[in-house]
Coordinates of C-alpha atoms and ligand atoms in Angstrom, one line a residue:
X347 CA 106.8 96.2 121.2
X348 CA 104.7 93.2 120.4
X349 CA 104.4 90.3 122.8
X350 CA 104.5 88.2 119.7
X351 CA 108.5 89.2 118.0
X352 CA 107.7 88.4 114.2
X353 CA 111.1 87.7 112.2
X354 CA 109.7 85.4 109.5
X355 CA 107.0 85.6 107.8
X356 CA 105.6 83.0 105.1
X357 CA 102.9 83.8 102.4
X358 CA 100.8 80.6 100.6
X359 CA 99.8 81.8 97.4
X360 CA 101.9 83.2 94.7
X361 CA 99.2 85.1 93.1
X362 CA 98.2 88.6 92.0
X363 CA 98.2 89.5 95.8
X364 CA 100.7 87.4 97.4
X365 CA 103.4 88.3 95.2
X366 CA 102.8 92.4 95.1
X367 CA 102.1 92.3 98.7
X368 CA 105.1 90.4 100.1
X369 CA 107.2 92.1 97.6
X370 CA 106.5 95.4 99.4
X371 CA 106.7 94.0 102.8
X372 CA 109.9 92.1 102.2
X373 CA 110.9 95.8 100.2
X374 CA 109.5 97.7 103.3
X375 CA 110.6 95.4 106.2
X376 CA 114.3 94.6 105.3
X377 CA 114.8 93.1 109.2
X378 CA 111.8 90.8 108.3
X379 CA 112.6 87.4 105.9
X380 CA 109.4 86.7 104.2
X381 CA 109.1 83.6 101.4
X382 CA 106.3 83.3 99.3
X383 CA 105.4 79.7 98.4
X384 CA 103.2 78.2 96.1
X385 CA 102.1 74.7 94.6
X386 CA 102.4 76.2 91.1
X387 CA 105.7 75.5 90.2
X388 CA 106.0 77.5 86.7
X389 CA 104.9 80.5 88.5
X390 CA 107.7 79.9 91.2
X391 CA 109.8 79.6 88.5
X392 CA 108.6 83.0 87.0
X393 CA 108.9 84.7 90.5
X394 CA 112.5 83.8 90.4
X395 CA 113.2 84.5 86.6
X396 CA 116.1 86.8 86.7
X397 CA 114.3 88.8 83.5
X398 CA 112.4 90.4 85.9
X399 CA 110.2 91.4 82.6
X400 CA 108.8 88.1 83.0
X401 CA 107.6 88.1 86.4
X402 CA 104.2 85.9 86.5
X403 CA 101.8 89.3 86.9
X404 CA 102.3 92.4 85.5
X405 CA 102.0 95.3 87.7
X406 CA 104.0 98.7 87.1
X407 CA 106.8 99.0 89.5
X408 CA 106.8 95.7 90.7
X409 CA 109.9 94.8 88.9
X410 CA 112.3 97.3 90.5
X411 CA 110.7 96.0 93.9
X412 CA 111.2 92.8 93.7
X413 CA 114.3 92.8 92.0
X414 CA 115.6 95.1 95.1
X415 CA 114.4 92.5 97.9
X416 CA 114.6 89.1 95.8
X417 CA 117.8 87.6 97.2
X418 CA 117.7 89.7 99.9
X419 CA 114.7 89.0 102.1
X420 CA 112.7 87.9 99.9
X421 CA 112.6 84.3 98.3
X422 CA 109.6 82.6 96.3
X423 CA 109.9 78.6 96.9
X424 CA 108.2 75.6 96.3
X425 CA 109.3 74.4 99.7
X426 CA 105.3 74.7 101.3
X427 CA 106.0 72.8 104.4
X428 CA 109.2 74.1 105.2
X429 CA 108.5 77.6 104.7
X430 CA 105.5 77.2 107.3
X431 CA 107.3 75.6 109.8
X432 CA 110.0 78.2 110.0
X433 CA 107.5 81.6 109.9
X434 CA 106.1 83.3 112.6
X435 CA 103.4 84.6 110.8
X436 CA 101.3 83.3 107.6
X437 CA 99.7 84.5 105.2
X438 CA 97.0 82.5 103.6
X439 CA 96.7 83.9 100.0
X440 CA 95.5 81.8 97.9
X441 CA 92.3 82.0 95.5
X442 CA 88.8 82.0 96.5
X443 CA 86.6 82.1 93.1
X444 CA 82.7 81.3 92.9
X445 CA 81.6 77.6 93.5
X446 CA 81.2 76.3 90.1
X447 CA 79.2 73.1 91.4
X448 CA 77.5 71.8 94.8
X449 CA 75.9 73.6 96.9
X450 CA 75.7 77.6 96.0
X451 CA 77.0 77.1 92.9
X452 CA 77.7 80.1 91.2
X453 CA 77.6 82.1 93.9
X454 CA 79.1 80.9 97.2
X455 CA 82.8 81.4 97.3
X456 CA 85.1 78.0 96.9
X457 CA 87.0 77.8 100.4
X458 CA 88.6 74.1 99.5
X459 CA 91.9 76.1 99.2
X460 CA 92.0 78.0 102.2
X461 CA 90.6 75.0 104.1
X462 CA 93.8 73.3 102.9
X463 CA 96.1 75.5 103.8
X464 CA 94.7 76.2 107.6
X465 CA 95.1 71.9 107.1
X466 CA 98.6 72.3 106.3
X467 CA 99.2 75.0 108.7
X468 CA 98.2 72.8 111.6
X469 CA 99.7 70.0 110.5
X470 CA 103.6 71.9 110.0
X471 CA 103.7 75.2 112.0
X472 CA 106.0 75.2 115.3
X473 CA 105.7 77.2 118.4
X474 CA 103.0 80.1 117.8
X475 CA 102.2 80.8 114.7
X476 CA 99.6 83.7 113.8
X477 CA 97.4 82.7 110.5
X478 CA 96.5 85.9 108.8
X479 CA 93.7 85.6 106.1
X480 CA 94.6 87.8 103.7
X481 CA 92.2 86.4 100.8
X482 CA 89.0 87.5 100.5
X483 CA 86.6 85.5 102.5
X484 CA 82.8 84.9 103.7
X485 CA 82.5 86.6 106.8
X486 CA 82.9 84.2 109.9
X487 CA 85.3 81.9 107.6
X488 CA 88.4 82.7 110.6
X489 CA 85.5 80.3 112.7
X490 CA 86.3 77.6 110.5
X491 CA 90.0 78.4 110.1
X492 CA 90.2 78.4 113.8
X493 CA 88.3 74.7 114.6
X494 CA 91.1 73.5 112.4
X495 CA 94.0 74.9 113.9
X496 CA 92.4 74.2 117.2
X497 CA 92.1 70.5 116.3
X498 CA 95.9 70.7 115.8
X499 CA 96.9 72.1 119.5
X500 CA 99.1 69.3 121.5
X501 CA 99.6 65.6 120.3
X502 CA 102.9 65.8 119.4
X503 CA 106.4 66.8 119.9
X504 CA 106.0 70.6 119.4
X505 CA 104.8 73.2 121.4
X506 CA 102.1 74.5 119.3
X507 CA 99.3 77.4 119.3
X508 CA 97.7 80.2 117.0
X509 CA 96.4 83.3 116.4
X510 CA 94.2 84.2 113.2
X511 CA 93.9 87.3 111.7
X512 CA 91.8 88.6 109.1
X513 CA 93.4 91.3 106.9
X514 CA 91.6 91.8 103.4
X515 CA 93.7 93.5 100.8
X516 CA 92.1 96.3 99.4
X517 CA 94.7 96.8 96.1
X518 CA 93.4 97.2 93.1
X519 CA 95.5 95.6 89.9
X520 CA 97.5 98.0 87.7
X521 CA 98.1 100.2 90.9
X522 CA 99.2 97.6 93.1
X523 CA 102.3 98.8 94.5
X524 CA 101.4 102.9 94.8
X525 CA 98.4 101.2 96.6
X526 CA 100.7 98.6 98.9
X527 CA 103.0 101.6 99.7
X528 CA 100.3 104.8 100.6
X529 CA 97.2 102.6 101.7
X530 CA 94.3 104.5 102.3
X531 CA 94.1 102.2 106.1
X532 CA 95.2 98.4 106.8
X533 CA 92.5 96.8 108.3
X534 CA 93.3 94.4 110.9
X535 CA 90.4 91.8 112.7
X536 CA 91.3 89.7 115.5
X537 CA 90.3 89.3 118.6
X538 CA 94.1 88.9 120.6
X539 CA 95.2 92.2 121.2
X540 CA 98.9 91.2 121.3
X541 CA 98.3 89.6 117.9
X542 CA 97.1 92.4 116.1
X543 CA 100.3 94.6 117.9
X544 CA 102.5 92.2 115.9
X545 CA 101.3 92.4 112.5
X546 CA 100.5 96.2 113.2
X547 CA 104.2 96.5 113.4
X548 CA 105.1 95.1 110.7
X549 CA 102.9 97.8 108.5
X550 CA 104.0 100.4 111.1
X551 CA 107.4 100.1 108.9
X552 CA 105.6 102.4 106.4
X553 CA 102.3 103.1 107.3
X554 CA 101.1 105.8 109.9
X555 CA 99.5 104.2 112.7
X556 CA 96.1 106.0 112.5
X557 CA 95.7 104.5 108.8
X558 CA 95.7 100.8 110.8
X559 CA 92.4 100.1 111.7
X560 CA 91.5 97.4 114.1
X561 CA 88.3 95.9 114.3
X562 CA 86.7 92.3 115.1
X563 CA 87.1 89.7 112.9
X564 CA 83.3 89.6 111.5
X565 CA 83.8 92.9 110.7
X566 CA 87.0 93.3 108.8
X567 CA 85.9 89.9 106.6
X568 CA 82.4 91.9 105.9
X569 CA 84.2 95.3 104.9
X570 CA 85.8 93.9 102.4
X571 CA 83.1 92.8 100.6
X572 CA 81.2 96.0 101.4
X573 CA 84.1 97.9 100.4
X574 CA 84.0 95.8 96.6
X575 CA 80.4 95.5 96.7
X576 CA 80.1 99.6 97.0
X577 CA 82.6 100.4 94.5
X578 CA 80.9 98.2 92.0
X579 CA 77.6 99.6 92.8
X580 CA 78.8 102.9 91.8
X581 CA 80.0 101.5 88.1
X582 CA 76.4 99.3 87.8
X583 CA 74.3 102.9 88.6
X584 CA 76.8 105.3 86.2
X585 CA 77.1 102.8 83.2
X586 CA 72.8 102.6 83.9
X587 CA 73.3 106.4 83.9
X588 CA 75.0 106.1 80.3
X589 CA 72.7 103.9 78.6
X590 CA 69.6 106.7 79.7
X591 CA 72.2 109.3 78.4
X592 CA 72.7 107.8 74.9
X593 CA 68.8 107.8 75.0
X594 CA 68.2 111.4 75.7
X595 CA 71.0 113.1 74.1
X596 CA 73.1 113.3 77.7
X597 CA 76.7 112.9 77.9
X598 CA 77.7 110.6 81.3
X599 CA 81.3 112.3 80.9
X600 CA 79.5 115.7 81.9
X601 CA 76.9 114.5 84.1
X602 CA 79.7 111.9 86.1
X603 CA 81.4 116.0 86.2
X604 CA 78.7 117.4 87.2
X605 CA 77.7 114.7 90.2
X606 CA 81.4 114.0 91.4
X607 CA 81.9 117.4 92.0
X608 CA 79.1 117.5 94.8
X609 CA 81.7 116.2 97.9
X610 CA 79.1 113.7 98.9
X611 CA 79.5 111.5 96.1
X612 CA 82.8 112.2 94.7
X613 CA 84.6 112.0 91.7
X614 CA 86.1 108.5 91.8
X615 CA 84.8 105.2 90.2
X616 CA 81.9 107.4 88.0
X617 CA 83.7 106.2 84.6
X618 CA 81.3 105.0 82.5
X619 CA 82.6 102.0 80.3
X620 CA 82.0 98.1 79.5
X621 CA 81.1 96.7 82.8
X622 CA 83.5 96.1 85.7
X623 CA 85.4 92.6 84.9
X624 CA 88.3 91.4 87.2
X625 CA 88.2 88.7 89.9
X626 CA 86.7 90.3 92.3
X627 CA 83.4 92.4 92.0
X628 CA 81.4 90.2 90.9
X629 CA 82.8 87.1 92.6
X630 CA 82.6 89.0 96.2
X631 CA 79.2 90.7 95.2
X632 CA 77.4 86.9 94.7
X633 CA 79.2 85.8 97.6
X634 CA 77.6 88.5 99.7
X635 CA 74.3 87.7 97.8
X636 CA 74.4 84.1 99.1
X637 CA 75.2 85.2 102.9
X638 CA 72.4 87.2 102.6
X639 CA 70.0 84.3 101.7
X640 CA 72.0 82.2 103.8
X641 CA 71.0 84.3 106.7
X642 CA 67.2 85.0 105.7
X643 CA 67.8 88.8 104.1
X644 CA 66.1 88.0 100.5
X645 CA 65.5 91.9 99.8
X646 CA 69.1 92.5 100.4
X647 CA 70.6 89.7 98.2
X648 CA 68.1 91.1 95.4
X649 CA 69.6 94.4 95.5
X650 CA 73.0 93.8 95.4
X651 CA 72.4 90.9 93.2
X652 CA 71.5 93.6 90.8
X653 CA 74.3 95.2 90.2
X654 CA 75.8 92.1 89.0
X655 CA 72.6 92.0 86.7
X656 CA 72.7 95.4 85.4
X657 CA 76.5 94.9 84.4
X658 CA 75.9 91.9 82.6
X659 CA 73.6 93.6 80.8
X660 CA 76.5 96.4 79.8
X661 CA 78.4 93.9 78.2
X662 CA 75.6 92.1 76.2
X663 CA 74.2 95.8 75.4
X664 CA 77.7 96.6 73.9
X665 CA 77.4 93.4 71.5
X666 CA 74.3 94.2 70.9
X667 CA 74.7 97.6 69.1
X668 CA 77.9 97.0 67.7
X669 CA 75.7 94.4 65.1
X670 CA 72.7 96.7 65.2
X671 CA 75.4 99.5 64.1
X672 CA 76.6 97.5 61.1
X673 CA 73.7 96.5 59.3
X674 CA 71.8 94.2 61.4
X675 CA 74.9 90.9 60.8
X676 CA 78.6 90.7 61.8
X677 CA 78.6 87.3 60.1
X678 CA 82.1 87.1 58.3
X679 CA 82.8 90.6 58.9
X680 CA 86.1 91.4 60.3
X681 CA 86.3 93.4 63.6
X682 CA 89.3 94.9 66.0
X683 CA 89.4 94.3 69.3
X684 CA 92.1 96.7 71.3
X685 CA 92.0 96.0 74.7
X686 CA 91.2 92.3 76.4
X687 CA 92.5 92.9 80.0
X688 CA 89.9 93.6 82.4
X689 CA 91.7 97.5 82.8
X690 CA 94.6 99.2 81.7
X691 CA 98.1 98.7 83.2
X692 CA 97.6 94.6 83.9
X693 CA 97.4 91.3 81.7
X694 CA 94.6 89.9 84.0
X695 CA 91.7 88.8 82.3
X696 CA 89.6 87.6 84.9
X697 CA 86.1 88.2 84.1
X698 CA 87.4 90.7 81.4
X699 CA 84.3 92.8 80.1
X700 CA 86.3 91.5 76.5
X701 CA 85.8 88.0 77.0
X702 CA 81.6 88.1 77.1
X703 CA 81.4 91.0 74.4
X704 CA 83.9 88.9 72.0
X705 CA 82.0 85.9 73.0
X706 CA 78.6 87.5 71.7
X707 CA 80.3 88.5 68.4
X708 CA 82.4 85.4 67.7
X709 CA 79.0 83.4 68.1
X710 CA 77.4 86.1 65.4
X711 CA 80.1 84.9 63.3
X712 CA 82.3 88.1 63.4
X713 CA 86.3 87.5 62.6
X714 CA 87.6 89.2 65.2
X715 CA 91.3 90.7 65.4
X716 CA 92.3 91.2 69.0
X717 CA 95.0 93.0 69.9
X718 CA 96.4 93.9 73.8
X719 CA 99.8 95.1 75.1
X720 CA 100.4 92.5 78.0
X721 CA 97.9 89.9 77.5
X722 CA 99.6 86.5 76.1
X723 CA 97.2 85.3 73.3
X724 CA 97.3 81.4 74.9
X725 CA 95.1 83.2 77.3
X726 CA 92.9 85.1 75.1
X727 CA 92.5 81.9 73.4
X728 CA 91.7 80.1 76.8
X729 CA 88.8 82.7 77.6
X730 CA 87.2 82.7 74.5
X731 CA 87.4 78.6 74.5
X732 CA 88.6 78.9 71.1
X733 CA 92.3 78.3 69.5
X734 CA 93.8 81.3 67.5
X735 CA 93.7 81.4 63.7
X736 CA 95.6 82.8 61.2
X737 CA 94.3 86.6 60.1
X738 CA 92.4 85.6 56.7
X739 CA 93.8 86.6 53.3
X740 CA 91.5 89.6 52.1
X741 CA 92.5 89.1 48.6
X742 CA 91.7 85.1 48.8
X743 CA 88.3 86.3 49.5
X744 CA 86.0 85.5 52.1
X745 CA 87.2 82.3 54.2
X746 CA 85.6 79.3 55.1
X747 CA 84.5 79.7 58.1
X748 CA 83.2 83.0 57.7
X749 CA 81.2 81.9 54.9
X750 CA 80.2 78.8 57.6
X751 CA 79.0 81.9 59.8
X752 CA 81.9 80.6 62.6
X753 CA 83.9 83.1 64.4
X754 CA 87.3 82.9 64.1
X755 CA 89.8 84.8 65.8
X756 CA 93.7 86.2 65.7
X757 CA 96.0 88.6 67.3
X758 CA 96.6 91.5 65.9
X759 CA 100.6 92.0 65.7
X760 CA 100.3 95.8 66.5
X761 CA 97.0 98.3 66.1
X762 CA 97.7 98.8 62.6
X763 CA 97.3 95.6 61.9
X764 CA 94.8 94.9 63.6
X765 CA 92.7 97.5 62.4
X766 CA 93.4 96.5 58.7
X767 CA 90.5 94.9 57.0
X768 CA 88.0 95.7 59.5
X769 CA 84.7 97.1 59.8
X770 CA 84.5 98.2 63.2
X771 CA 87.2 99.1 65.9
X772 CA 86.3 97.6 69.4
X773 CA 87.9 99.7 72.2
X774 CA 87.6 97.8 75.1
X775 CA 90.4 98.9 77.3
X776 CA 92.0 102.2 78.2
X777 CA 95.4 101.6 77.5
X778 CA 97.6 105.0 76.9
X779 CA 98.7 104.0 74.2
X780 CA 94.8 103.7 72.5
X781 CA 94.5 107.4 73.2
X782 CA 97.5 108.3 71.1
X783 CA 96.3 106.3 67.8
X784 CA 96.2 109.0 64.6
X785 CA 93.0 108.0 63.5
X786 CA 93.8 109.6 60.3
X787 CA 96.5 107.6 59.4
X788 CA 94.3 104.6 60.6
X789 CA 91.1 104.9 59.0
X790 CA 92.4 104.7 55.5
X791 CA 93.2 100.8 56.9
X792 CA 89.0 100.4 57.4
X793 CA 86.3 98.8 55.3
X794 CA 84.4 102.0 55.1
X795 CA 81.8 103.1 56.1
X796 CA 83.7 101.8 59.1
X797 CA 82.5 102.8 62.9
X798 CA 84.6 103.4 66.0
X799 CA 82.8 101.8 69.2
X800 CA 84.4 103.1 72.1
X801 CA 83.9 101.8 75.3
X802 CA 86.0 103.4 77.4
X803 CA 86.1 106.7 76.4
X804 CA 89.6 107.0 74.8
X805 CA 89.0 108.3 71.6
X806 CA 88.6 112.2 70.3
X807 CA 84.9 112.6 68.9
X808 CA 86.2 115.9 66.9
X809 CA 89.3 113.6 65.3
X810 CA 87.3 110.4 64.7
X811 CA 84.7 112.4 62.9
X812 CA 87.5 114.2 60.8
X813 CA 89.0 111.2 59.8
X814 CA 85.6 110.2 58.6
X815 CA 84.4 107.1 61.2
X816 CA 81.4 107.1 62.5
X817 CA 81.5 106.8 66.4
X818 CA 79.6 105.2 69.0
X819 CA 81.0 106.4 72.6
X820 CA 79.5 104.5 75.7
X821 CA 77.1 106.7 77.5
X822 CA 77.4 109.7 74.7
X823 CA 74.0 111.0 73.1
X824 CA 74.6 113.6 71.4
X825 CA 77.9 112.2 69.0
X826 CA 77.9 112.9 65.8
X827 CA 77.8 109.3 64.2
X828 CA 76.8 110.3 60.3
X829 CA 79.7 111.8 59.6
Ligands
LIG571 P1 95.6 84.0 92.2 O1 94.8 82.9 91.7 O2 96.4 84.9 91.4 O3 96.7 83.3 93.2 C1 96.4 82.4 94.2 C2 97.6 81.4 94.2 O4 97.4 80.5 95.3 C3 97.8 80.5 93.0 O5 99.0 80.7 92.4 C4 97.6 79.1 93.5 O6 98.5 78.2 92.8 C5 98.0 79.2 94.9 N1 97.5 78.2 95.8 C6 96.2 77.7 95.9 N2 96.1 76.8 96.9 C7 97.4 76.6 97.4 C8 97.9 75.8 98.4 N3 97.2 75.0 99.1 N4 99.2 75.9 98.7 C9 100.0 76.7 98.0 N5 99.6 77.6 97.0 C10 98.2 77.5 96.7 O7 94.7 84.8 93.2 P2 94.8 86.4 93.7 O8 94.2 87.3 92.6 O9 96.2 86.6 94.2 O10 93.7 86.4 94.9 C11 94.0 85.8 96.1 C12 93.0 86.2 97.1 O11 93.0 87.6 97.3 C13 91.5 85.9 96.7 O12 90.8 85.6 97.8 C14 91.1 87.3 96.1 O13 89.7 87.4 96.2 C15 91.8 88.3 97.0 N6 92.0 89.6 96.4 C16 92.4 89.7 95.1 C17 92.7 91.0 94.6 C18 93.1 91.1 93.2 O14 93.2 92.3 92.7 N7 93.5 90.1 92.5 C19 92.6 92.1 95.4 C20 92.2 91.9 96.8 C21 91.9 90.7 97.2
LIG572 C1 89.1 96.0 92.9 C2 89.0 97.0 94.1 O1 89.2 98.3 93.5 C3 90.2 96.7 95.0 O2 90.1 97.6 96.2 C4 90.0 95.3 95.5 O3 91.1 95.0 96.4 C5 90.0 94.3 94.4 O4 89.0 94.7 93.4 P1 90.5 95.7 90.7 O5 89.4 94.8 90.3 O6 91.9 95.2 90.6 O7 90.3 96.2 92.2 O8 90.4 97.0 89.8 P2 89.4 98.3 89.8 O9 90.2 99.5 89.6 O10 88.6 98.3 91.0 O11 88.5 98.0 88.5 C6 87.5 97.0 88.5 C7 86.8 97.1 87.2 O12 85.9 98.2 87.2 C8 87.6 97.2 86.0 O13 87.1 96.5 84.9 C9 87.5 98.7 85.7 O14 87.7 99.0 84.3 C10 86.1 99.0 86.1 N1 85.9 100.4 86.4 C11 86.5 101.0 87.5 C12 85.0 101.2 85.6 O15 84.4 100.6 84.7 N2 84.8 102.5 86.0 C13 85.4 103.1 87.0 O16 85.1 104.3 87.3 C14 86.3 102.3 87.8

């Protein structure tokens, strides 16, 4: 039993994290009351829609958890200050992108939002309160965190002290909740032992105590972006693997077989595809890569900043060959895109392989029909800095603005038709449902000679050839293209 009894806990940020995580915690923990809060009051609003199909972030089984705590012990709220005052423990989870101006721009992580909430923290909490960073961080950041809690001790008519944490979440979107529920370990830094007994217990509901880990803070902040910066090292040196494989007649399926098998290196995270998007890999990767020059390790910022490097050059590569592959021009031509989330099984777009590769081709002039199961075109149309058009009339002939050489672009209403018309099929994420398309029903819909460029692996070589496409598959020499 903790020294520290937590019956309340209170999450700030409403986000991909908060939410999941203090869905399963409230799902987990029923004897625990835990409200999530944030300043963004449509997504509050979502959070609380009783269609629990349109919760703010899509995540497969999230709905049947939330809809069996929401009400219960779980609330989502607007209600910041309130919600702080009466928890025992917070959770700061709120966003923590790249600097995009000042000092470390485009690289250094943007803290304004966690320095506000350890601001409002101070200035609300009652009694002891234990801050538990939960967002991603630059190590030492619970320094800062704690100089402004510790400005807050005394001075008025409460009682007041903290505690702060550091525990990173280590989900990954589209497997959020299978990851919240079976964690690999919870890693908990602190430095009061009674503190990290309290928020121990409230994982020990439903995760075995050796899978807690407890280290020092500096430690838990670094592992995190070890852990990210190691996982997207791995994609960076396969997807470098691939390109030297579609040189030398190599297939990076077999050779990713052939090296994950060896215990060593293992057979996860050696899939080959567009580059890793999402908000994290690269944003912790050039966070680390500023530390590192921050604390006079050049050599070390260079390497890691190369794997940011090397996938940015994935994406362009990918561009690249699809206008090599049709003639040297995409100007005018019309292209499908299927896929625009980042990876399967979420509508997050952040830092979306989709959104530079489209980019590329919309400023060859391509016409580009997109088409994704969960992603709401207003943000397709946000990432690409371009409103949606209407899908051109074949039969009017070519439109305007492809004979302007501008890229337009429009959602596709299902594959079908978004395939119709086109030249080339874009698959850029690996939904199921992409692997079940009958490409022989499909390429009838294609300006021949039409090509297939598959990023991600989805696609039947044999098939795609029978139906008469040619086929470019990422990291494949030896596929039969001419067919
Ligand atoms: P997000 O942008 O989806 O959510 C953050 C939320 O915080 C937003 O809704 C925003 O309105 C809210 N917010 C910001 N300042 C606030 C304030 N002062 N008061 C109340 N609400 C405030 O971000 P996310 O994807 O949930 O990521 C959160 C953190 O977790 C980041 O540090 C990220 O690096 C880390 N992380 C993310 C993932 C992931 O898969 N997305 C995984 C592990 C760790
Ligand atoms: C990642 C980490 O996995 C997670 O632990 C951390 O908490 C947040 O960052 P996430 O970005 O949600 O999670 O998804 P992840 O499954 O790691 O995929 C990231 C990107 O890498 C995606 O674009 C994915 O398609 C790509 N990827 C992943 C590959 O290209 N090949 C692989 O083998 C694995």
């Amino acid at each position: 039993m903790s020294v520290f009894a937590i019956r309340s806990i209170c999450c700030i940020g409403a986000g991909y994290v908060g939410g999941p995580t203090m869905a399963v915690i409230a799902d987990r923990c029923p004897d625990l009351q835990v409200t999530v809060v944030d300043l963004n009051e449509q997504r509050i609003a979502a959070w609380n829609d009783r269609d629990l199909s349109q919760l703010p972030v899509y995540e497969p089984g999230l709905d049947a958890v939330v809809g069996r705590a929401r009400g219960r012990n779980l609330t989502f709220s607007t209600a910041v200050d309130e919600a702080i005052a009466n928890a025992d423990m917070v959770f700061i989870s709120v966003n923590t992108p790249t600097k995009t101006k000042g000092l470390g721009a485009g690289q250094a992580s943007d803290l304004r939002w966690v320095e506000a909430c350890a601001r409002q923290v101070a200035k609300v909490a009652k009694g002891h309160t234990i801050v538990v960073e939960k967002s991603t961080l630059p190590v030492r950041t619970a320094q800062a965190i704690k100089q402004i809690l510790a400005a807050a001790h005394g001075g008025d008519d409460h009682a007041r002290s903290f505690s702060v944490l550091s525990n990173p979440e280590f989900l990954a979107e589209g497997t959020a909740i299978g990851d919240l529920e079976a964690p690999d370990r919870v890693l908990i830094g602190g430095e009061e032992p009674a503190a990290i007994d309290a928020l121990a217990s409230v994982y020990a509901h439903w995760v075995p105590q050796e899978k807690i880990l407890r280290t020092n803070l500096w430690s838990s902040e670094l592992s995190k972006l070890t852990a990210n910066a190691f996982l997207a090292q791995r994609i960076s040196s396969i997807n470098s693997i691939a390109a030297f494989c579609e040189a030398t007649g190599a297939d990076v399926r077999e050779v990713a077989r052939a090296i994950g098998s060896d215990s060593r290196i293992g057979a996860k995270f050696l899939q080959a595809g567009p580059g890793f998007g999402g908000s994290c890999f690269q944003k912790d990767i050039l966070n680390l890569v500023y530390l590192c020059r921050h604390f006079g390790l050049p050599e070390v910022a260079d390497y890691w900043e190369s794997v940011v490097a090397l996938n940015t050059w994935q994406q362009h590569r990918i561009s690249r060959l699809v206008v090599q592959k049709l003639f040297g021009t995409v100007t005018g031509k019309r292209l499908a895109v299927l896929g625009f989330a980042f990876k399967a099984d979420t509508n997050d777009t952040r830092e979306a392989p989709a959104i530079r590769i489209c980019r590329d081709l919309l400023e060859e002039g391509a016409q580009l029909a997109i088409h994704d199961p969960k992603v709401d075109p207003e943000q397709i149309a946000r990432d690409l800095h371009l409103p949606a058009s209407a899908a051109p009339d074949p039969a009017a002939g070519p439109s305007r603005a492809a004979l302007s050489g501008d890229g337009t672009w429009w959602q596709g209403a299902d594959e079908a038709a978004t395939i119709a018309g086109a030249d080339a099929v874009l698959i850029l994420t690996e939904w199921q449902q992409y692997r079940q398309l009958d490409w022989t029903v499909l390429a009838p819909l294609l300006r021949q000679p039409a090509w297939i460029f598959d990023a991600r692996s989805v696609v039947d070589p044999a098939v795609v050839a029978a139906a008469g496409l040619k086929l470019w598959r990422v990291g494949d020499g030896g596929v039969e293209s001419e067919a």
